[in-house]
Amino acid sequence: MTDPSRALVVRLLHERNLVRLLGFALIILVIFSFASPSFLTVISFQSMGYQLAEVGLLSIAMMLTMLTGGIDLSIVSIANLSALVAAQLFKATNAGDAVGGKALGMSAVFIVLAMLTGLACGLLNGLLITRVGITPILATLGTMQLINGVAIVWTGGQAIYGMPEAFLAIGTGKLAGVPIPVIILAAAAAVAAVMVNRTGIGMRLKLVGANPTAARYSALDNDRALIFTYLSSALLASVAGIVMSARSASANADYGTSYVLLAVVICVLGGVNPMGGYGTIGGVVLAVITLQMVSTGFNAVGFTQFVYLVAQGVILIGVLALNQLSDRFRGRYRVGWRLRHAGAEAVQTPEALGPAVPAPEDDAPKRQPAPPRA
Amino acid sequence: MNAISGRRSLSWSRLRGENNEGILVLVIAVLAVVVGISSPSFWSLSTLLNVGTNSLENLVFAMGVLIVIISGGIDLSFMAIGIFAGYAVVVWTNDTGFGASSAWIGFAIAIVIGLAFGALNAGAIAGLRLPTLIATLGTQGVIRGLMLLYVGSKVVPKYPEGLQSLSTRYLVSAHDATSTTRLSVLIVPAVLVCILASLLLRYTTIGRGIYAIGGDAESARRAGFPVFRIQVMIYLIAGGLAATAGLMHVVQVQLANPYELVGGELDVIAAVVLGGASIFGGKGSVSGTVLGVVLISLIKNSLILLGVPGTWQRAAVGALLLIGVTAQALSGRAKRTHNEIALAEVAA
């Protein structure tokens, strides 16, 4: 084994949540492969790929904002508005029957415009959160409704059709047997992973999420990092919107509204800390694949989607409870762990901290403002 | 702060209210005047009855959400609990005939269902100590899935006798040339719930404990509040209220549709936040929440009166929410600088 790959394995083994999720995914794979002969086939995995790509893109978007300790509830609204921009442009130019270079060129231009729409929405989120100072969950709750509302006004609530084949290929085509949406997801995941793990801005995102006060005292520009985050999440959302509309051959103001909360479920399953500061792209992608396998597997053995709904909730609570309980168990023997987690845990688990544990250091500046110098 | 800012600002802050209730009243008044001028039919009993009808179930939902938000949590499962309770009562009463003649029994069953799911939430949040957002996101899926799996997945138009007669019992009705507007008798329990919630939050130990936990759970524990027990109470109450509101909704629409309500959670949360409750916990009031719910319902009603197409409703509510939270953020910032100045003066 070469050194980098060995380092990777060693690092992965440290990510206990990730290893647990991987084990869970493998168990599901084995169970459904035995339960249904149609599960472990190329076609079944291709159809899974078409379905998981858009959810995957939205989940990565959500994850970036959760890394900074925020949340983006507006991703699906942004996705739909971006898709609508492209669809309306195709419709306005009567490009539905266009072929060849013209169709390709128009698709490229309209996709760029759709992504710019997404970026504009992201900028709005970023400014509301940084310059105005609104909590992310409230700012994006508002923009979610506003952007969705604008899309409804624009379309009158109707679905928009009329995209050319060249555009639809994004959602339905294959490249060497691999669905194009999966390739887009893989590319987006790779770019996001490099950004989060290998670049300065990625490091800053995590620092802002881990402790905004400390980040500010370290001379980091929190506002700039946050605006960048919401721009990225909106860009990913608009890509998801383009994939969604290309797959369904239509754009609609109210497509996929349940994806917002599904993206949160996936992030949390994938080990992203909702308090910020911690999460891996690999974990999120693994969680998307796992949930998609459960969904497809249930379908293959003849369960309804309602069972999947229950399973999704049970898996979410089960995995988290398992993480929590094992952390607590380990924590009993490792005082260091208790100290490190004291800040995040105080809200939920006051009892876990004995009176002997000192107050978390990182909260100190917030609670007692330094006395002003006379 | 009082000593420094003096008398004038004291009366202003009293008028404004602890949670900006004064501003909400002002916004509602301005809205009423503006809409009233451009559309005189606004000033009628029917508008009042419309707003009452449209907001009564949301008032009850919002009370549960408010209590959870004050405690520093966030509940995404209340709509699932509501529709489960409402739909299950109709289906089960139709099937078994038990309690078909009385709406009281229906509401009692609904509340038992709500308490059971509230206990489920409490188990995940107070027992397993999961973050509230994620725990209730999980239970939302479980509750909705269980309903669609085991209670039913079809729209039921037939109601048992008791609920049927309740759905057409009105408190007041207003007639004008073209139509009749009625206010359901359910407004009475809805108002009662608001009064009880207000009394609970203001005058009981549990109520003060809810604020204390929302302010800082660890401090509340050290101050002697039984945090675990209060958290369990919070989610039991929220579950019971959600179930009550869900059955109210089902009774009002006169068509039990299991696919309704879920997905509308964020709208109610928006109304509560607009009413001045802090998403961080520790702050919020029943009066503010009532005003928030009424304002949203009033906006929707006014848009129709002004002849704005119904498609604008969502955008308008979104814009309103953004304006509301922007105002809160800015006033919070102003208050903070004010406090810092005060601190500096005290130190000097």
XYZ file of C-alpha atoms in Angstrom:
722
model
C 0.000 0.000 0.000
C 1.344 3.409 -0.927
C 1.727 6.036 1.717
C -1.080 8.443 0.771
C -3.638 5.676 0.477
C -2.515 4.262 3.803
C -2.935 7.675 5.371
C -6.399 7.765 3.889
C -7.324 4.418 5.431
C -5.924 5.471 8.780
C -7.889 8.692 8.622
C -11.052 6.891 7.633
C -10.746 4.552 10.588
C -10.674 7.575 12.828
C -13.989 8.694 11.419
C -16.037 6.294 13.465
C -19.359 7.677 12.250
C -18.287 7.239 8.656
C -17.126 3.677 9.207
C -20.409 2.889 10.905
C -22.342 4.363 7.988
C -20.239 2.411 5.508
C -20.966 -0.793 7.411
C -24.644 0.078 7.407
C -24.571 0.706 3.637
C -22.880 -2.654 3.017
C -25.420 -4.481 5.190
C -28.245 -2.874 3.214
C -26.552 -3.794 -0.051
C -26.223 -7.431 1.019
C -29.747 -7.720 2.434
C -31.456 -6.319 -0.643
C -29.223 -8.256 -3.012
C -30.501 -11.449 -1.403
C -34.065 -10.215 -1.008
C -34.548 -9.154 -4.602
C -32.791 -10.492 -7.699
C -33.354 -7.214 -9.537
C -31.527 -5.119 -6.943
C -27.903 -5.904 -7.741
C -28.091 -5.152 -11.457
C -26.571 -2.461 -13.651
C -29.989 -1.132 -14.626
C -31.097 -0.840 -11.022
C -27.954 1.069 -10.114
C -28.308 3.318 -13.143
C -31.830 4.245 -12.115
C -30.602 4.893 -8.598
C -27.980 7.203 -10.073
C -30.574 9.303 -11.867
C -32.525 9.702 -8.653
C -29.736 10.375 -6.208
C -27.856 13.019 -8.174
C -30.206 15.924 -7.542
C -30.640 15.056 -3.873
C -26.861 14.658 -3.627
C -26.182 18.087 -5.110
C -28.704 19.694 -2.754
C -27.214 17.838 0.209
C -23.701 19.087 -0.570
C -25.130 22.599 -0.821
C -26.780 22.155 2.565
C -23.599 20.673 4.018
C -21.466 23.676 3.101
C -23.785 25.970 5.039
C -23.973 23.558 7.964
C -20.161 23.538 8.101
C -20.336 27.209 9.023
C -22.955 26.485 11.668
C -25.763 27.782 9.472
C -28.420 26.195 7.311
C -29.848 26.990 3.905
C -33.579 26.332 3.704
C -33.856 28.140 0.382
C -31.903 25.640 -1.764
C -34.936 24.000 -3.351
C -36.552 27.374 -4.087
C -33.295 28.506 -5.702
C -33.059 25.258 -7.675
C -36.575 25.703 -9.025
C -36.141 29.386 -9.860
C -32.891 28.651 -11.729
C -34.542 25.825 -13.646
C -37.428 28.133 -14.476
C -35.076 30.780 -15.857
C -33.616 28.237 -18.274
C -37.015 26.777 -19.137
C -38.652 30.170 -19.712
C -35.774 31.224 -21.957
C -36.113 28.050 -24.018
C -39.825 28.645 -24.233
C -39.466 32.317 -25.164
C -37.014 31.509 -27.952
C -39.064 28.556 -29.205
C -35.958 26.421 -28.874
C -37.824 23.201 -28.107
C -37.071 21.691 -31.524
C -33.583 23.102 -31.912
C -30.861 20.591 -32.761
C -27.111 20.424 -33.228
C -24.826 23.340 -32.515
C -27.631 25.847 -32.073
C -29.271 23.762 -29.357
C -25.943 23.191 -27.633
C -25.025 26.866 -27.741
C -28.407 27.987 -26.434
C -28.324 25.390 -23.686
C -24.888 26.555 -22.598
C -25.941 30.222 -22.489
C -29.203 29.528 -20.689
C -27.522 27.248 -18.159
C -25.039 29.999 -17.356
C -27.907 32.446 -16.925
C -29.702 29.959 -14.666
C -26.577 29.611 -12.543
C -26.212 33.395 -12.365
C -29.790 33.537 -11.078
C -28.798 31.059 -8.392
C -25.741 33.138 -7.496
C -27.895 36.260 -7.179
C -30.159 34.431 -4.731
C -27.104 33.222 -2.842
C -25.770 36.755 -2.636
C -29.098 37.888 -1.189
C -28.835 35.160 1.470
C -25.235 36.022 2.221
C -25.919 39.741 2.595
C -28.967 39.168 4.794
C -26.915 36.928 7.061
C -23.738 39.010 7.252
C -24.576 42.669 6.625
C -28.056 42.681 8.161
C -27.173 40.102 10.766
C -30.162 37.760 10.485
C -29.748 34.199 11.739
C -29.237 31.857 8.752
C -32.273 29.721 9.534
C -34.553 32.787 9.526
C -32.924 34.560 6.591
C -33.171 31.492 4.387
C -36.671 30.714 5.672
C -37.667 34.144 4.385
C -35.833 33.883 1.069
C -37.198 30.357 0.634
C -40.723 31.751 0.698
C -39.852 34.863 -1.276
C -37.983 33.064 -4.071
C -40.627 30.361 -4.246
C -43.285 33.080 -4.282
C -41.582 34.891 -7.147
C -41.431 31.620 -9.092
C -45.145 30.996 -8.479
C -46.046 34.510 -9.609
C -43.896 34.115 -12.696
C -45.424 30.814 -13.789
C -48.868 31.100 -12.248
C -48.105 27.769 -10.615
C -47.906 25.980 -13.982
C -45.123 23.687 -15.114
C -43.037 25.011 -18.015
C -42.127 22.696 -20.903
C -40.228 22.998 -24.144
C -36.543 22.256 -23.690
C -34.496 20.827 -26.559
C -33.009 17.338 -26.497
C -29.516 18.713 -25.974
C -30.611 20.162 -22.633
C -32.636 17.127 -21.566
C -29.558 14.936 -22.077
C -28.117 16.471 -18.901
C -30.789 14.699 -16.919
C -31.362 11.573 -18.957
C -28.154 10.836 -20.877
C -25.394 8.338 -20.191
C -21.666 8.501 -20.682
C -19.982 5.086 -20.871
C -22.943 3.577 -19.050
C -22.796 6.126 -16.239
C -25.768 8.507 -15.993
C -24.702 12.095 -16.671
C -26.346 13.358 -13.427
C -24.018 11.023 -11.506
C -21.013 12.447 -13.343
C -22.161 15.966 -12.456
C -22.616 14.946 -8.822
C -19.177 13.318 -8.743
C -17.567 16.410 -10.243
C -19.371 18.717 -7.825
C -18.450 16.502 -4.878
C -14.797 16.446 -5.957
C -14.637 20.228 -6.346
C -16.389 20.743 -3.011
C -14.104 18.245 -1.278
C -10.977 19.940 -2.610
C -12.360 23.315 -1.599
C -13.263 22.234 1.922
C -10.128 20.212 2.630
C -7.354 21.730 0.572
C -7.962 25.450 0.268
C -7.748 28.381 2.606
C -11.354 29.348 2.143
C -12.437 25.808 3.102
C -10.412 26.011 6.280
C -11.959 29.378 7.058
C -15.472 27.981 6.594
C -14.779 25.289 9.162
C -13.180 27.724 11.583
C -16.114 30.105 11.350
C -18.420 27.171 12.000
C -16.378 25.778 14.870
C -16.133 29.071 16.724
C -17.061 32.381 15.091
C -15.685 34.448 17.965
C -12.311 32.734 17.852
C -12.285 33.083 14.064
C -12.913 36.829 14.356
C -10.175 37.206 16.952
C -7.863 35.361 14.548
C -8.383 38.185 12.066
C -10.560 36.105 9.744
C -13.124 37.912 7.656
C -16.164 35.928 8.814
C -18.549 37.878 6.612
C -16.628 37.145 3.469
C -16.404 33.440 4.304
C -20.148 33.305 4.963
C -21.059 35.122 1.744
C -18.826 32.706 -0.142
C -20.615 29.797 1.550
C -24.097 30.923 0.593
C -22.932 31.715 -2.944
C -21.558 28.176 -3.264
C -24.644 26.540 -1.832
C -26.861 28.557 -4.178
C -24.667 27.648 -7.158
C -24.895 23.951 -6.304
C -28.645 24.365 -5.836
C -29.012 25.884 -9.290
C -27.032 22.989 -10.785
C -29.406 20.630 -8.968
C -32.317 22.593 -10.429
C -30.956 22.216 -13.955
C -30.507 18.460 -13.465
C -34.011 18.164 -11.992
C -35.671 20.018 -14.863
C -33.637 18.155 -17.477
C -34.643 14.830 -15.932
C -38.335 15.659 -15.705
C -38.388 17.658 -18.975
C -40.190 20.466 -17.162
C -39.627 23.184 -14.610
C -42.040 23.922 -11.815
C -42.072 26.364 -8.910
C -43.014 23.623 -6.448
C -40.861 20.734 -7.566
C -39.189 18.675 -4.832
C -40.157 20.763 -1.811
C -39.583 17.751 0.449
C -35.905 17.796 -0.545
C -35.069 20.616 1.890
C -35.573 18.494 4.950
C -34.252 15.380 3.182
C -30.988 17.248 2.584
C -30.756 18.002 6.315
C -31.401 14.336 7.103
C -28.650 13.282 4.698
C -26.118 15.758 6.071
C -26.724 14.674 9.630
C -26.556 11.000 8.664
C -23.335 11.748 6.835
C -21.795 12.992 10.057
C -22.029 16.750 9.522
C -22.214 18.540 12.845
C -25.259 20.844 12.691
C -23.517 23.167 15.150
C -20.855 23.753 12.524
C -17.186 23.111 12.107
C -17.251 19.479 11.162
C -18.345 17.355 8.209
C -16.989 15.459 5.242
C -18.174 15.389 1.634
C -17.487 11.643 1.595
C -19.866 11.131 4.482
C -22.620 13.109 2.772
C -22.220 11.243 -0.512
C -22.229 7.927 1.350
C -25.415 8.934 3.169
C -27.106 9.854 -0.125
C -26.179 6.494 -1.620
C -27.306 4.625 1.500
C -30.713 6.279 1.615
C -31.179 5.770 -2.119
C -30.349 2.079 -1.728
C -32.907 1.781 1.061
C -35.511 3.508 -1.104
C -34.803 1.446 -4.228
C -34.443 -1.732 -2.196
C -37.804 -1.209 -0.537
C -39.316 -0.686 -3.964
C -37.685 -3.850 -5.281
C -39.107 -6.003 -2.488
C -42.525 -4.417 -2.902
C -42.742 -2.036 0.061
C -44.524 1.253 -0.492
C -42.849 4.647 -0.229
C -44.605 5.035 3.125
C -42.372 2.357 4.627
C -39.389 4.275 3.309
C -40.696 7.398 5.031
C -40.771 5.591 8.361
C -37.397 3.972 7.704
C -35.839 7.342 6.922
C -36.933 8.715 10.294
C -35.926 5.587 12.181
C -32.498 5.520 10.512
C -31.916 9.192 11.277
C -32.809 8.897 14.944
C -31.176 5.480 15.276
C -27.821 6.497 13.792
C -27.707 9.704 15.816
C -28.698 7.966 19.018
C -26.001 5.370 18.409
C -23.375 8.075 17.852
C -24.558 9.931 20.910
C -24.590 6.901 23.167
C -21.198 5.638 22.020
C -19.735 9.112 22.453
C -21.170 9.277 25.939
C -19.804 5.842 26.735
C -16.347 6.759 25.508
C -16.587 10.130 27.170
C -16.824 8.491 30.550
C -13.235 7.367 30.178
C -11.845 10.340 28.401
C -12.041 13.599 30.270
C -10.411 15.324 27.327
C -13.383 14.497 25.193
C -15.727 16.009 27.717
C -13.792 19.210 27.777
C -13.702 19.482 24.014
C -17.397 18.827 23.618
C -18.541 20.811 26.594
C -19.479 23.850 24.535
C -21.598 22.053 21.997
C -23.132 19.707 24.523
C -24.147 22.249 27.103
C -27.386 23.083 25.330
C -28.596 19.552 25.002
C -26.913 17.617 27.763
C -26.404 19.693 30.820
C -26.449 16.579 32.969
C -23.497 15.081 31.132
C -21.216 17.721 32.583
C -20.325 17.169 36.150
C -19.923 20.266 38.280
C -16.191 19.582 38.282
C -15.896 20.393 34.579
C -14.939 24.037 34.114
C -17.025 26.275 31.885
C -16.032 26.036 28.218
C -13.366 28.552 27.396
C -14.655 29.497 23.985
C -17.900 30.891 25.345
C -16.190 33.191 27.765
C -15.956 36.290 25.558
C -19.660 36.075 24.743
C -20.861 35.765 28.309
C -18.678 38.288 30.030
C -17.794 41.197 27.811
C -14.342 42.464 28.595
C -14.531 45.492 30.860
C -13.920 48.574 28.770
C -10.691 50.357 29.457
C -11.164 53.614 31.231
C -30.204 51.030 30.716
C -33.254 52.809 32.117
C -31.207 55.151 34.198
C -29.245 56.240 31.188
C -31.836 56.407 28.479
C -34.298 58.205 30.733
C -38.038 58.408 30.877
C -38.982 59.019 27.281
C -37.332 55.891 25.995
C -38.887 53.914 28.825
C -42.420 54.764 27.738
C -41.472 54.156 24.117
C -40.067 50.754 24.927
C -43.151 49.957 26.961
C -45.356 50.901 23.999
C -43.219 48.854 21.699
C -43.587 45.850 23.930
C -41.078 43.287 25.031
C -41.213 41.430 21.726
C -42.069 44.284 19.376
C -45.795 43.627 19.810
C -46.393 47.371 19.494
C -44.774 47.429 16.076
C -46.949 44.541 14.946
C -50.073 46.340 16.146
C -48.914 49.413 14.245
C -48.274 47.408 11.068
C -51.693 45.781 11.335
C -53.341 49.179 11.890
C -51.537 50.785 8.935
C -52.423 47.820 6.761
C -56.053 48.064 7.804
C -56.200 51.784 6.996
C -54.430 51.469 3.630
C -56.460 48.491 2.469
C -59.613 50.049 3.881
C -59.125 53.203 1.818
C -58.528 51.412 -1.461
C -61.174 48.795 -0.843
C -63.960 49.958 1.486
C -65.420 46.471 1.775
C -62.422 45.708 4.015
C -64.144 47.499 6.871
C -66.780 44.894 7.447
C -67.619 42.157 9.835
C -66.902 39.588 7.147
C -63.214 40.522 7.018
C -62.955 39.988 10.730
C -64.734 36.664 10.479
C -62.539 35.612 7.555
C -59.372 36.388 9.445
C -60.706 34.521 12.464
C -61.633 31.479 10.405
C -58.331 31.423 8.560
C -56.178 31.814 11.605
C -57.899 29.719 14.260
C -56.148 26.410 13.560
C -52.827 28.176 13.014
C -53.245 29.911 16.372
C -53.381 26.549 18.121
C -50.459 25.156 16.079
C -48.518 28.340 16.784
C -48.994 28.041 20.561
C -47.285 24.646 20.532
C -44.530 25.939 18.276
C -44.106 29.011 20.484
C -43.600 26.950 23.620
C -40.981 24.801 21.881
C -39.208 27.846 20.408
C -39.120 29.661 23.758
C -37.443 26.597 25.223
C -34.716 26.945 22.600
C -35.905 24.095 20.407
C -37.545 23.850 17.031
C -40.333 21.440 16.146
C -40.795 20.088 12.637
C -43.138 17.261 13.588
C -46.205 19.205 14.721
C -47.977 19.189 11.364
C -47.434 15.429 11.061
C -48.892 14.949 14.556
C -51.795 17.233 13.648
C -52.804 15.479 10.459
C -52.274 12.038 12.030
C -54.620 12.913 14.880
C -57.227 14.621 12.715
C -57.255 11.943 10.031
C -57.084 9.011 12.453
C -60.013 10.287 14.527
C -62.207 10.501 11.419
C -61.115 7.113 10.066
C -61.257 5.223 13.355
C -64.575 6.714 14.410
C -66.035 5.848 11.011
C -64.733 2.282 11.297
C -65.637 1.485 14.874
C -68.526 3.834 15.498
C -67.030 4.589 18.898
C -67.770 8.140 19.951
C -69.383 8.900 16.599
C -72.096 10.987 18.174
C -69.876 13.345 20.141
C -67.127 15.654 18.914
C -65.805 15.794 22.486
C -64.744 12.153 22.315
C -63.088 12.860 18.968
C -61.005 15.655 20.461
C -60.169 13.507 23.466
C -58.843 10.738 21.190
C -56.892 13.305 19.174
C -55.267 14.697 22.306
C -54.291 11.210 23.467
C -52.657 10.614 20.072
C -50.902 13.965 20.345
C -49.626 13.194 23.821
C -48.306 9.826 22.627
C -46.322 11.406 19.809
C -45.284 14.203 22.139
C -43.848 11.514 24.382
C -41.983 10.122 21.371
C -40.437 13.548 20.732
C -39.666 13.952 24.407
C -37.948 10.570 24.429
C -35.712 11.533 21.523
C -34.972 15.048 22.814
C -34.932 14.810 26.599
C -34.056 11.106 26.747
C -31.590 10.528 23.919
C -30.542 14.204 23.953
C -30.691 14.609 20.198
C -30.808 18.134 18.762
C -34.472 19.160 18.511
C -34.405 20.011 14.801
C -33.067 16.604 13.866
C -35.112 14.594 16.344
C -38.384 16.136 15.174
C -37.324 15.830 11.542
C -36.977 12.100 12.187
C -40.249 11.748 14.064
C -42.017 13.718 11.333
C -41.147 11.003 8.827
C -42.032 8.226 11.247
C -45.407 9.723 12.228
C -46.443 10.555 8.673
C -45.284 7.185 7.390
C -47.160 5.307 10.118
C -50.329 7.223 9.309
C -50.138 6.500 5.578
C -49.247 2.867 6.241
C -51.617 1.892 9.014
C -54.369 4.514 9.239
C -54.976 5.052 5.576
C -53.876 6.914 2.500
C -57.203 7.842 0.935
C -59.165 11.065 1.209
C -62.214 10.508 3.434
C -65.240 12.726 2.788
C -67.589 10.972 5.221
C -67.489 12.284 8.784
C -68.973 10.780 11.908
C -72.098 12.541 13.105
C -70.510 14.475 15.966
C -67.704 15.985 13.912
C -70.060 16.579 10.979
C -72.399 18.700 13.063
C -69.453 20.520 14.636
C -68.112 21.417 11.210
C -71.293 23.344 10.398
C -71.780 24.986 13.763
C -71.035 28.674 13.593
C -70.610 31.306 16.224
C -71.442 34.341 14.115
C -72.308 34.857 10.499
C -72.302 37.990 8.396
C -74.462 38.374 5.318
C -73.907 40.815 2.546
C -75.302 41.141 -0.945
C -73.290 38.395 -2.542
C -72.148 35.996 0.107
C -72.296 34.805 3.671
C -69.231 34.687 5.871
C -69.288 32.484 8.916
C -67.027 32.058 11.881
C -66.723 28.521 13.157
C -67.490 27.883 16.803
C -63.983 26.410 16.993
C -62.673 29.937 17.515
C -63.766 29.589 21.139
C -61.409 26.716 21.999
C -58.674 28.361 19.907
C -58.880 31.562 21.958
C -59.096 29.507 25.117
C -55.887 27.702 24.184
C -54.132 31.053 23.695
C -55.272 32.298 27.096
C -54.198 29.074 28.785
C -50.822 29.156 27.030
C -50.338 32.726 28.172
C -51.190 31.834 31.772
C -48.922 28.794 31.634
C -45.951 30.761 30.337
C -46.452 33.703 32.648
C -47.651 32.417 35.963
C -46.529 28.814 36.427
C -43.212 27.379 37.496
C -43.169 25.255 34.369
C -43.705 28.351 32.245
C -40.856 30.223 33.862
C -38.772 27.069 33.528
C -39.459 27.017 29.779
C -38.033 30.538 29.464
C -35.123 29.610 31.720
C -34.196 26.547 29.660
C -34.418 28.612 26.498
C -32.135 31.243 27.992
C -29.492 28.759 29.053
C -30.223 25.141 29.878
C -27.164 24.727 32.083
C -27.976 27.840 34.114
C -31.572 26.679 34.468
C -30.359 23.357 35.798
C -28.022 24.997 38.290
C -30.808 27.332 39.358
C -32.758 24.230 40.329
C -35.166 23.801 37.428
C -35.895 20.141 36.658
C -34.746 20.466 33.053
C -35.580 16.911 32.020
C -39.093 17.039 33.449
C -39.810 20.445 31.926
C -38.564 19.306 28.515
C -40.866 16.285 28.662
C -43.764 18.588 29.580
C -42.941 20.933 26.689
C -43.150 18.201 24.067
C -46.244 16.636 25.631
C -48.012 20.003 25.529
C -46.791 20.706 22.002
C -48.021 17.284 20.870
C -51.435 17.766 22.473
C -51.831 21.221 20.924
C -50.734 20.003 17.491
C -53.268 17.174 17.617
C -56.048 19.552 18.665
C -55.187 21.940 15.848
C -54.998 19.078 13.369
C -58.511 17.903 14.224
C -59.734 21.514 14.060
C -58.291 21.713 10.564
C -59.895 18.445 9.489
C -63.252 19.522 10.925
C -63.076 22.873 9.155
C -62.147 21.648 5.685
C -64.795 18.886 5.877
C -62.550 16.517 3.931
C -59.992 14.361 5.730
C -56.952 14.358 3.452
C -53.865 12.590 4.869
C -51.549 14.403 2.445
C -52.382 17.829 3.824
C -50.561 19.989 6.379
C -47.122 18.326 6.319
C -44.848 20.693 4.426
C -46.479 23.762 5.954
C -44.397 23.661 9.164
C -42.164 26.523 8.176
C -45.170 28.809 7.568
C -46.307 28.500 11.184
C -42.744 28.880 12.445
C -42.534 32.041 10.328
C -45.635 33.444 12.035
C -44.199 32.722 15.479
C -40.878 34.333 14.587
C -42.680 37.338 13.120
C -44.417 37.573 16.488
C -41.114 38.321 18.158
C -40.095 34.905 19.475
C -36.347 34.370 19.359
C -35.207 31.308 17.464
C -32.412 31.009 20.055
C -34.961 30.562 22.824
C -35.724 32.423 26.006
C -37.844 35.068 24.359
C -41.355 35.194 22.959
C -44.909 35.940 23.948
C -48.403 34.678 23.285
C -49.664 38.131 22.330
C -46.857 38.600 19.807
C -47.542 35.180 18.308
C -51.259 35.892 18.013
C -50.432 39.162 16.246
C -48.009 37.354 13.927
C -50.612 34.767 12.932
C -53.291 37.434 12.484
C -50.976 39.637 10.421
C -50.194 36.831 7.977
C -53.844 35.919 7.660
C -54.754 39.592 7.219
C -52.167 40.038 4.472
C -53.550 37.064 2.565
C -57.078 38.395 3.002
C -56.150 41.930 1.920
C -54.383 40.736 -1.208
C -57.609 39.093 -2.327
C -59.590 42.255 -1.542
C -57.108 44.411 -3.424
C -57.536 42.182 -6.438
C -53.989 40.856 -6.359
C -53.857 37.348 -7.856
C -53.634 34.529 -5.323
C -50.234 33.569 -6.715
C -48.731 36.608 -4.964
C -49.567 35.332 -1.479
C -46.430 33.329 -0.947
C -44.098 36.042 -2.168
C -45.886 38.593 0.014
C -45.596 36.449 3.127
C -41.931 35.795 2.344
C -41.218 39.499 1.933
C -43.113 40.255 5.136
C -41.102 37.679 7.052
C -37.827 39.061 5.707
C -38.826 42.603 6.674
C -39.827 41.360 10.127
C -36.597 39.501 10.859
C -34.555 42.355 9.364
C -36.227 44.800 11.743
C -35.540 42.441 14.643
C -31.904 41.990 13.657
C -31.357 45.727 13.303
C -33.090 46.606 16.585
C -31.124 43.832 18.287
C -27.936 45.357 16.962
C -28.956 48.836 18.117
C -29.773 47.479 21.560
C -26.395 45.785 21.754
C -24.478 48.956 20.950
C -26.679 50.778 23.419
C -25.810 48.277 26.131
C -22.129 48.561 25.332
C -22.292 52.341 25.678
C -24.149 51.921 28.948
C -21.510 49.501 30.198
C -18.760 51.897 29.222
C -20.472 54.759 31.064
C -20.954 52.653 34.149
C -17.298 51.676 34.071
C -16.232 55.274 33.645
